[in-house]
PDB file of C-alpha atoms in Angstrom:
ATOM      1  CA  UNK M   1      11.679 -20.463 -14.504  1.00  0.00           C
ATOM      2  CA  UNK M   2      11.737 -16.768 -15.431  1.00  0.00           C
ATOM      3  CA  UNK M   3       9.025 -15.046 -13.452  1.00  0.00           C
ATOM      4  CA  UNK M   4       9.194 -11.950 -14.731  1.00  0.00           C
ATOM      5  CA  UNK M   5       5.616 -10.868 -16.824  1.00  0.00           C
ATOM      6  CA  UNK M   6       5.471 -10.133 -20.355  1.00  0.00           C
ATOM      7  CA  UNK M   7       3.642  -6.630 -19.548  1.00  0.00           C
ATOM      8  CA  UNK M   8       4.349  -4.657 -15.841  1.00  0.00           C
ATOM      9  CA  UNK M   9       0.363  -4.616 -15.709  1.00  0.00           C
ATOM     10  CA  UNK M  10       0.353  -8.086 -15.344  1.00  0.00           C
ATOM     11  CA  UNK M  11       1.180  -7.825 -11.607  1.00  0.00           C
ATOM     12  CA  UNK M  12      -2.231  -5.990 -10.792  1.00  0.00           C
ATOM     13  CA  UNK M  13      -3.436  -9.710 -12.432  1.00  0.00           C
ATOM     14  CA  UNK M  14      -4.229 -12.019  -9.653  1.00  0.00           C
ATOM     15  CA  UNK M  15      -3.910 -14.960 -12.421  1.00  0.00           C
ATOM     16  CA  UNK M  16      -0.460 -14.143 -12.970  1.00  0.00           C
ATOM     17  CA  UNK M  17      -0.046 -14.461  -9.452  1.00  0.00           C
ATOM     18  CA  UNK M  18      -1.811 -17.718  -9.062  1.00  0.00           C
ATOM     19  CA  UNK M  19       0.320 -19.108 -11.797  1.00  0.00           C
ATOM     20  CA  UNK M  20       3.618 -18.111 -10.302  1.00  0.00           C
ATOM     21  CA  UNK M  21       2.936 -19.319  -6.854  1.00  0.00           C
ATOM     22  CA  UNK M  22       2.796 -22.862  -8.780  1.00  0.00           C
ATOM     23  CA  UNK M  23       6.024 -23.539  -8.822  1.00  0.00           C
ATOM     24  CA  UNK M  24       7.706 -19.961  -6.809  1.00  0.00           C
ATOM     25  CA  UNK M  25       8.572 -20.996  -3.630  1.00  0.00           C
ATOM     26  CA  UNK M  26      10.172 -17.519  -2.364  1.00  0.00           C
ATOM     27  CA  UNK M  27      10.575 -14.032  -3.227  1.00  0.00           C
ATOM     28  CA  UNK M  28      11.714 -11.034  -1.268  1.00  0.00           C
ATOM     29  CA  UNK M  29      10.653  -6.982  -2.944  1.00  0.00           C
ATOM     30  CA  UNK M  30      12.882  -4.602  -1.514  1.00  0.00           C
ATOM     31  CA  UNK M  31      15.400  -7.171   0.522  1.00  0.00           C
ATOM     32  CA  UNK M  32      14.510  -9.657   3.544  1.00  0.00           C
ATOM     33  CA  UNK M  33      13.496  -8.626   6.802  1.00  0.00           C
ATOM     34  CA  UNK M  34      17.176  -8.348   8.350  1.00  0.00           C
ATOM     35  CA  UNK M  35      17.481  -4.993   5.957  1.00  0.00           C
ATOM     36  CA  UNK M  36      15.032  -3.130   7.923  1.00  0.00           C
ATOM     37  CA  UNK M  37      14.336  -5.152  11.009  1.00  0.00           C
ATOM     38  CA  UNK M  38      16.387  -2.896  13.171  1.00  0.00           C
ATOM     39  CA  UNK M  39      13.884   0.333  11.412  1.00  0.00           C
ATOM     40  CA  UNK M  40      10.998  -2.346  12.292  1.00  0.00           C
ATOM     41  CA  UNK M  41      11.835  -3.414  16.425  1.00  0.00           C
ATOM     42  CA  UNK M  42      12.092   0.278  17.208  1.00  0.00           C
ATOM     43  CA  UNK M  43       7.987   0.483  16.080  1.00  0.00           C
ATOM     44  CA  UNK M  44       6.502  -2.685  16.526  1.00  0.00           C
ATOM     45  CA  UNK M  45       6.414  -4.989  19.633  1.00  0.00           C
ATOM     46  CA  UNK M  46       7.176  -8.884  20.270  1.00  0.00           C
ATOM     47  CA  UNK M  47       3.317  -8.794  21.899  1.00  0.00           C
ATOM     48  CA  UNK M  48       1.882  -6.607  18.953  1.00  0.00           C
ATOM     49  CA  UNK M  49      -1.053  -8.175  17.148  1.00  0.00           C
ATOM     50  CA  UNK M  50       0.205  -7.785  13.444  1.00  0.00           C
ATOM     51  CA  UNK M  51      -1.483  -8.098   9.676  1.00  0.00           C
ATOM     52  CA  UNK M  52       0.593  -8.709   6.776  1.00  0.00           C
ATOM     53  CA  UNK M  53      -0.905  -7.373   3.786  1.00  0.00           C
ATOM     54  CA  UNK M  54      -0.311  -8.791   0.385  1.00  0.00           C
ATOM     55  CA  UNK M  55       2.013 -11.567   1.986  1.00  0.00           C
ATOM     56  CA  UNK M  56       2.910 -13.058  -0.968  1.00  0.00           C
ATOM     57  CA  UNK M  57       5.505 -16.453  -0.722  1.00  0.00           C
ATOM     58  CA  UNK M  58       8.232 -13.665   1.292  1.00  0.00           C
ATOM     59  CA  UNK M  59       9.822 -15.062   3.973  1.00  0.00           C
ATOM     60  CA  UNK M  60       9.211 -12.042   6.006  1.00  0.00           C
ATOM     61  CA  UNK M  61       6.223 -13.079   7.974  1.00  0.00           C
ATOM     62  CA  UNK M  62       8.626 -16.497   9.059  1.00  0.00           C
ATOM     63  CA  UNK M  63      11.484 -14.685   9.578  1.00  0.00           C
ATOM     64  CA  UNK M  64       9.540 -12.366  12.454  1.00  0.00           C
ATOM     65  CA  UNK M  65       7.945 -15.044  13.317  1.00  0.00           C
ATOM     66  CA  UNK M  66      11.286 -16.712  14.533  1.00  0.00           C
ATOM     67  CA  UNK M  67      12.713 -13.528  15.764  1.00  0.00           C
ATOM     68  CA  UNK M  68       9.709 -13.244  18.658  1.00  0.00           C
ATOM     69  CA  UNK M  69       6.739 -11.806  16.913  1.00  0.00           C
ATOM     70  CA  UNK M  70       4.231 -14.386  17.479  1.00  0.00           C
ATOM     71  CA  UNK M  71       0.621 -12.358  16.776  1.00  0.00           C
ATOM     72  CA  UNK M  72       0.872 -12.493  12.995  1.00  0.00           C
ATOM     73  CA  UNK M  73      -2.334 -12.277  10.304  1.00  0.00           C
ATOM     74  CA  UNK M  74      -1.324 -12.683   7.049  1.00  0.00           C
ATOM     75  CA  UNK M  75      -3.852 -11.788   3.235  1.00  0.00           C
ATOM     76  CA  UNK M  76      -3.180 -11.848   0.279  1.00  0.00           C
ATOM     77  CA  UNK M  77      -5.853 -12.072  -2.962  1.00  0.00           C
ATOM     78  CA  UNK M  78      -4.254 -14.983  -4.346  1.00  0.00           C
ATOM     79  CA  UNK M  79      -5.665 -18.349  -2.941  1.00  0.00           C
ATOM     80  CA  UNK M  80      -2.852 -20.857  -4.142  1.00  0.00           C
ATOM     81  CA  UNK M  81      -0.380 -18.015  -2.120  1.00  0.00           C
ATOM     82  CA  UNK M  82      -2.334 -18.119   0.908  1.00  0.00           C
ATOM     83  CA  UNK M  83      -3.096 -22.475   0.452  1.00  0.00           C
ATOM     84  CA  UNK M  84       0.605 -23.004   0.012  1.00  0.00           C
ATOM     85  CA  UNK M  85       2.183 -20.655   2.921  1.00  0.00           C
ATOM     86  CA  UNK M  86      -0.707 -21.900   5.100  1.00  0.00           C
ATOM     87  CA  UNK M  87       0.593 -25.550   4.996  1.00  0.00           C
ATOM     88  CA  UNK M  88       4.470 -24.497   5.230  1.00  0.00           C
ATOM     89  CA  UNK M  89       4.051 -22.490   8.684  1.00  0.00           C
ATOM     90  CA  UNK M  90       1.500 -25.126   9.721  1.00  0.00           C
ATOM     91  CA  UNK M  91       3.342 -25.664  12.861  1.00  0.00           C
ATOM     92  CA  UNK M  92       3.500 -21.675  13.315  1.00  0.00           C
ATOM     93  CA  UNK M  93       0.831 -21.419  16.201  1.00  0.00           C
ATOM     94  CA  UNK M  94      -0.241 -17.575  16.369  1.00  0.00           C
ATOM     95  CA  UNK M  95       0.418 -17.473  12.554  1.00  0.00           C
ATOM     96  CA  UNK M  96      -2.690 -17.718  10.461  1.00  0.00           C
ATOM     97  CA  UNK M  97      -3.805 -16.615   6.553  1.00  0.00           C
ATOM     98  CA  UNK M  98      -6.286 -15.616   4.833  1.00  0.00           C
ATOM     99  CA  UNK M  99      -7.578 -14.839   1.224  1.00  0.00           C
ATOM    100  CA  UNK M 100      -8.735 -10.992   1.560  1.00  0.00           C
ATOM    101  CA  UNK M 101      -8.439  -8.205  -0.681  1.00  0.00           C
ATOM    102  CA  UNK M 102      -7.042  -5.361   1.220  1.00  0.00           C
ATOM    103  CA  UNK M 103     -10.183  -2.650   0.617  1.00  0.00           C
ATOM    104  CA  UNK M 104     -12.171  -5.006   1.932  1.00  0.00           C
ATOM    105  CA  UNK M 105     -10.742  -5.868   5.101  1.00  0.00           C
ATOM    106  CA  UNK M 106     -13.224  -8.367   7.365  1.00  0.00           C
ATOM    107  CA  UNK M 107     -11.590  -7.781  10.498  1.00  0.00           C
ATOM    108  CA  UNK M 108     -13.820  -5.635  13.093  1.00  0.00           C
ATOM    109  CA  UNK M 109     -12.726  -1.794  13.727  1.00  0.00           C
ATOM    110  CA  UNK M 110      -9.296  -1.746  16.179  1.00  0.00           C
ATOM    111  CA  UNK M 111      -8.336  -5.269  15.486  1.00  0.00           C
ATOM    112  CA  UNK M 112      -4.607  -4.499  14.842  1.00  0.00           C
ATOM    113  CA  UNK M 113      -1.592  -3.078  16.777  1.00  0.00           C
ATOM    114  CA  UNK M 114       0.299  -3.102  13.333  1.00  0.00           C
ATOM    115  CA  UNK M 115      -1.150  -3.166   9.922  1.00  0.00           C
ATOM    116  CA  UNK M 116       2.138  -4.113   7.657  1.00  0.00           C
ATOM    117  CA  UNK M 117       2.547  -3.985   4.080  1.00  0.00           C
ATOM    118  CA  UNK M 118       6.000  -4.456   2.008  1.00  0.00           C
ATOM    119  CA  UNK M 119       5.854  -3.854  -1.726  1.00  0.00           C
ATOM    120  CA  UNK M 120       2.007  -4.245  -1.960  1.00  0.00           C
ATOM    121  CA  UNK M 121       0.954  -1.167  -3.152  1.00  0.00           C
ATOM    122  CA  UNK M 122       3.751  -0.624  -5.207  1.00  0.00           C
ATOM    123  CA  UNK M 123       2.529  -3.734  -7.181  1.00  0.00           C
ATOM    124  CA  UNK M 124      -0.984  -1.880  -7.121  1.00  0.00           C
ATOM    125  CA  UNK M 125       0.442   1.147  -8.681  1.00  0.00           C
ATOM    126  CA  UNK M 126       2.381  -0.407 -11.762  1.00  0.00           C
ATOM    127  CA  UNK M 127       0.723   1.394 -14.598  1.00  0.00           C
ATOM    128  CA  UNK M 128       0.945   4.434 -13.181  1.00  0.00           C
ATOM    129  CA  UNK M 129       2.821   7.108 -15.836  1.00  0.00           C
ATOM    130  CA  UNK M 130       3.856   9.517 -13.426  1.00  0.00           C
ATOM    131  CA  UNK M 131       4.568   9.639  -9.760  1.00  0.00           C
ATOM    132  CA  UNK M 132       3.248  13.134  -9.130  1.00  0.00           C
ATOM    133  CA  UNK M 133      -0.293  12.133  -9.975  1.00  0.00           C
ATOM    134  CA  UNK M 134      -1.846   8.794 -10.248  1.00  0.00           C
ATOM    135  CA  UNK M 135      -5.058   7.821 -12.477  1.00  0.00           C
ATOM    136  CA  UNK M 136      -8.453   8.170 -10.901  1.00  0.00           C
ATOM    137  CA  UNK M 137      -8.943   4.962 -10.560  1.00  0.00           C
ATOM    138  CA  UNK M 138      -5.822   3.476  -8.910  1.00  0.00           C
ATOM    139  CA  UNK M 139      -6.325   6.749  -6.015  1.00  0.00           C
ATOM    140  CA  UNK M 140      -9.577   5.527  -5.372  1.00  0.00           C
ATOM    141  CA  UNK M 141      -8.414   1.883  -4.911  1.00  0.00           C
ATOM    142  CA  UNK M 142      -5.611   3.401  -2.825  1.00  0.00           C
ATOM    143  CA  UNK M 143      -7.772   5.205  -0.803  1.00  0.00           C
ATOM    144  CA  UNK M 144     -10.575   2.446  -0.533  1.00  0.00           C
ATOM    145  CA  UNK M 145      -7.075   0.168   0.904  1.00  0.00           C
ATOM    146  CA  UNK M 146      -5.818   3.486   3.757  1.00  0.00           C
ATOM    147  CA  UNK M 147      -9.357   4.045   4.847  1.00  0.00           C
ATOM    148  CA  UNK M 148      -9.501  -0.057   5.745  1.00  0.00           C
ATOM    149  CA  UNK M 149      -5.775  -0.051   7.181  1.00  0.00           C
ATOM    150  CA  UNK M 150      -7.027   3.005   9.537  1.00  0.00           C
ATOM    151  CA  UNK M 151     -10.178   1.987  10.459  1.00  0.00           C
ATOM    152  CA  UNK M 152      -8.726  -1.728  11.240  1.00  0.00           C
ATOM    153  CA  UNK M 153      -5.652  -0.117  12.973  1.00  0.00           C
ATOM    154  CA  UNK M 154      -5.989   0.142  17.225  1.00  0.00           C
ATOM    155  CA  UNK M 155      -5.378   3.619  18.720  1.00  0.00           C
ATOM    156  CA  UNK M 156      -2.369   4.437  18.945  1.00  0.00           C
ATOM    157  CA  UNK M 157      -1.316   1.111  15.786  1.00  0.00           C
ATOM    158  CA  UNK M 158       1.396   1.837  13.478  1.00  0.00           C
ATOM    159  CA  UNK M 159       0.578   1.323   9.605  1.00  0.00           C
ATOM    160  CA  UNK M 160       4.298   0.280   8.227  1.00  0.00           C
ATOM    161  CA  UNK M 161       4.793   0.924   4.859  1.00  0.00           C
ATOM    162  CA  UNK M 162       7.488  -0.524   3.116  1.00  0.00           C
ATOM    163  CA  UNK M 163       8.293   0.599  -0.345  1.00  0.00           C
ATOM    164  CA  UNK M 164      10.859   2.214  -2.871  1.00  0.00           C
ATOM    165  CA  UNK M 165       8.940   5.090  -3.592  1.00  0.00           C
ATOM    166  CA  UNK M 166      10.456   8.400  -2.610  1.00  0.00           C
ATOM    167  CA  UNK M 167       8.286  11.063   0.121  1.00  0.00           C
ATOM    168  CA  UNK M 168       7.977  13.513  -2.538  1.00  0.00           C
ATOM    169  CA  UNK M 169       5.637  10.886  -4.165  1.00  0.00           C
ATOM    170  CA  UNK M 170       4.396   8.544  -1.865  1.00  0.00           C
ATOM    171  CA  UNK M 171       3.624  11.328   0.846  1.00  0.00           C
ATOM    172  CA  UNK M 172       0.942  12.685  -1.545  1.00  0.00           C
ATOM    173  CA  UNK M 173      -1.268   9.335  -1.048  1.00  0.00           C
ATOM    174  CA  UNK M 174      -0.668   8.926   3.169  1.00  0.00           C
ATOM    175  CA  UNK M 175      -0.926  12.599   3.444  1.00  0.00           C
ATOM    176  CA  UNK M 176      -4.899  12.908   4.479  1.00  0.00           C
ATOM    177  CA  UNK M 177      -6.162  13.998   7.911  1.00  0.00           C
ATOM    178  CA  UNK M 178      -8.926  11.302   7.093  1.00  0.00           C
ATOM    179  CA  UNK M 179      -6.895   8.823   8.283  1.00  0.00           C
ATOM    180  CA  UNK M 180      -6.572  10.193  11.372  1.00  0.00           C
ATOM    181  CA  UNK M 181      -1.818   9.313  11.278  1.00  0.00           C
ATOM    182  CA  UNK M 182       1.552  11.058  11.673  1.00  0.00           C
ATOM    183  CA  UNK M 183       3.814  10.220   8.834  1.00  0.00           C
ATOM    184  CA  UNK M 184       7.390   9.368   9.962  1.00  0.00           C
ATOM    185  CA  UNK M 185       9.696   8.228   7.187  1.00  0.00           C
ATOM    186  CA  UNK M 186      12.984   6.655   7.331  1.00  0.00           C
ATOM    187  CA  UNK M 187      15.028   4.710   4.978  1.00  0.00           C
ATOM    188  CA  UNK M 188      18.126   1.501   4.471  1.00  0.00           C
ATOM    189  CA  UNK M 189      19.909  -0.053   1.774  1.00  0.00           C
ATOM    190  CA  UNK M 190      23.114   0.208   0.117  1.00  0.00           C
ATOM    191  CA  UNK M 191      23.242   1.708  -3.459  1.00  0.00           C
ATOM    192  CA  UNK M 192      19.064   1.540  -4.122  1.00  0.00           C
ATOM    193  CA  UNK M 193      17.181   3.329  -1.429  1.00  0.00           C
ATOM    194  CA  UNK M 194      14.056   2.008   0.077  1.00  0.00           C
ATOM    195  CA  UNK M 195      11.590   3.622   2.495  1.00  0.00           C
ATOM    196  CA  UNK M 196       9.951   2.933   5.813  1.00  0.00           C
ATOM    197  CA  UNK M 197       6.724   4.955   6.375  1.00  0.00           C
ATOM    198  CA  UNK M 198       5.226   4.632  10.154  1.00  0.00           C
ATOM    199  CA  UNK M 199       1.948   6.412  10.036  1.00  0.00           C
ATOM    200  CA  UNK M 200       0.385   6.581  13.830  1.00  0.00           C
ATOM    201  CA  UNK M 201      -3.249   6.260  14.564  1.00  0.00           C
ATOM    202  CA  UNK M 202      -4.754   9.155  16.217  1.00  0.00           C
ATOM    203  CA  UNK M 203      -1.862  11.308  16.015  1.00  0.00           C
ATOM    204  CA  UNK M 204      -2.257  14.418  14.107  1.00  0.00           C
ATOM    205  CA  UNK M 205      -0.297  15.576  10.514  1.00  0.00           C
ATOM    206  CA  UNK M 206       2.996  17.355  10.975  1.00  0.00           C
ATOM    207  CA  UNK M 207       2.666  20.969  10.236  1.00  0.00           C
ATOM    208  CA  UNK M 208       4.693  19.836   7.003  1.00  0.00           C
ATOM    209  CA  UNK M 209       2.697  17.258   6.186  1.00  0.00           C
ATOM    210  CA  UNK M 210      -0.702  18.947   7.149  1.00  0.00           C
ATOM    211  CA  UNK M 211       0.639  21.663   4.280  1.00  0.00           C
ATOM    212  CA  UNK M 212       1.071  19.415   1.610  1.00  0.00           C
ATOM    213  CA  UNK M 213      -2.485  18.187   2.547  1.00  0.00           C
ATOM    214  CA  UNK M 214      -3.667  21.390   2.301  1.00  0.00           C
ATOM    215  CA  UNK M 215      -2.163  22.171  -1.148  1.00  0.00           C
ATOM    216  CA  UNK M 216      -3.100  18.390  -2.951  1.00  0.00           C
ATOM    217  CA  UNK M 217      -6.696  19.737  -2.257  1.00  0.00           C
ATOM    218  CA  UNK M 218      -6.687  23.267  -3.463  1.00  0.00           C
ATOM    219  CA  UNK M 219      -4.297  22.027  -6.866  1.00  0.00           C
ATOM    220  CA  UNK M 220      -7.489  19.220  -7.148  1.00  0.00           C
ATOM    221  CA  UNK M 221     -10.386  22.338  -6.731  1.00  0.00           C
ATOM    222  CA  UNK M 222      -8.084  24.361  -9.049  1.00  0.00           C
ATOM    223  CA  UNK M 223      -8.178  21.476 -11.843  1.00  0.00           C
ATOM    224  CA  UNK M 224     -12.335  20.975 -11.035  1.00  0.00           C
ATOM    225  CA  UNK M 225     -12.817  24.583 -11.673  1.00  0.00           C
ATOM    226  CA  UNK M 226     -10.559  24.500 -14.950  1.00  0.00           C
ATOM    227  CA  UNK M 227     -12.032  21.346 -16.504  1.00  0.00           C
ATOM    228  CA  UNK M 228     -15.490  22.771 -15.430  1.00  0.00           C
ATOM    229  CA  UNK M 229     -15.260  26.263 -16.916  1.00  0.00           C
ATOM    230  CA  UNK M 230     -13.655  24.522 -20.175  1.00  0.00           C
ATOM    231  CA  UNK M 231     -16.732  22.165 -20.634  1.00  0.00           C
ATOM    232  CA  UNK M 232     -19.382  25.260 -19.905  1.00  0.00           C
ATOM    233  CA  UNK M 233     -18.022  27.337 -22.397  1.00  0.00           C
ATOM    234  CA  UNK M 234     -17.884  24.031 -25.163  1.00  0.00           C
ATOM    235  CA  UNK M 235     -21.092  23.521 -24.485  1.00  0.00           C
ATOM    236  CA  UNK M 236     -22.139  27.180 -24.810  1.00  0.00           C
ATOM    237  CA  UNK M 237     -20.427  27.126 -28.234  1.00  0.00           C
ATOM    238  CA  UNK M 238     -22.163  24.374 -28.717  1.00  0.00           C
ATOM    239  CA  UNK M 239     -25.489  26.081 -28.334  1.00  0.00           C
ATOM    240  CA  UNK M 240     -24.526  28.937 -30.079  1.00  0.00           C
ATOM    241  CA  UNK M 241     -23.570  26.900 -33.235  1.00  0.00           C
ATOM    242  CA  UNK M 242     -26.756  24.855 -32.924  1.00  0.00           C
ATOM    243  CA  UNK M 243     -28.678  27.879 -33.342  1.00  0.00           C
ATOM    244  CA  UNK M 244     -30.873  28.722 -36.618  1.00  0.00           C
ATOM    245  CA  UNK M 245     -30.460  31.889 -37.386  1.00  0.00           C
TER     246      UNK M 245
END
């Protein structure tokens, strides 16, 4: 069966989802966990308490299960996902799942050592036209998802990103003192590069990083005060030309 949707939007569509994990037994974005575990073991621990988000049917979440990692939460929005993996790792004790969307995470503050996500937000960000800057909507659904991996992630937790988007682009959205994370970035693969954010909880911004911070939010009061002198002087034209004289 070709999985593949008609339209790339269609993987923001939890019913596309639903429909695939029908008859899907397995799929792996960006390679199986023995192309980055040895990135992976040098951040997260055999005893850390772990959350999977956006699970999906990967094997990922198995395969660390067998290589020691024993503490692992898994979500995902799509209930047939979540019903199907929760009866194959049945016999997985430590392993459980849940149907959760990720900015709405209903675990209490500091519940996690590691907050882990592998292709998720990629998915998320589909439609986007251009990498430099995404639509309003999709950064505030972005943001809504970091402010619930932070506030869910213990002091001193590790949010693992896992993702083919390059840190030109995908620094811009993990960039925000907010979160209260260092950004470290590293990479694998042969031929296609992915990437391997760690962000740290309650460790500060690189100098680099705390920059690029810096300049996102005076480019975004630059644009405000554009757009907003643009629409005072339409509407004074407006006025003017509304006038009987």
């Amino acid at each position: 069966m070709d999985y593949l949707p008609d339209d790339n939007s269609r993987y923001k569509d939890v019913d596309y989802w639903d429909e695939r994990y029908k008859t899907e037994q397995c799929y792996d974005w960006l390679g199986s966990f023995s192309k980055f575990q040895h990135l992976l073991q040098k951040h997260v621990n055999k005893k850390d308490s772990i959350l999977i988000l956006g699970c999906g049917n990967s094997s990922m979440s198995s395969d660390m299960y067998k290589a020691g990692y024993r503490s692992i939460t898994n979500i995902d929005y799509s209930s047939v996902c979540i019903s199907a993996m929760s009866a194959r790792h049945s016999d997985c004790p430590g392993m459980s799942w849940h149907q959760m969307d990720i900015r709405q995470l209903s675990f209490p503050d500091a519940s996690f050592d590691v907050v882990l996500e592998k292709a998720t937000l990629d998915a998320i960000m589909v439609e986007e036209k251009s990498p430099w800057s995404v639509s309003p909507q999709t950064a505030s659904f972005i943001h809504q998802a970091l402010t619930e991996i932070s506030r869910c992630l213990k002091p001193g937790g590790r949010f693992v990103s896992i993702t083919f988007a390059d840190p030109l682009f995908r620094k811009r959205l993990y960039a925000k003192s907010e979160y209260n994370w260092s950004i470290k970035k590293y990479s694998y693969g042969d031929g296609l590069e992915y990437f391997v954010y760690v962000m740290t909880k309650g460790e500060e911004l690189s100098p680099e990083d705390a920059a690029l911070e810096k300049k996102l939010q005076e480019d975004v009061k630059s644009t405000h005060t554009v757009v907003t002198t643009a629409q005072s002087e339409e509407e004074e034209e407006d006025f003017m030309s509304n006038i009987d004289l």
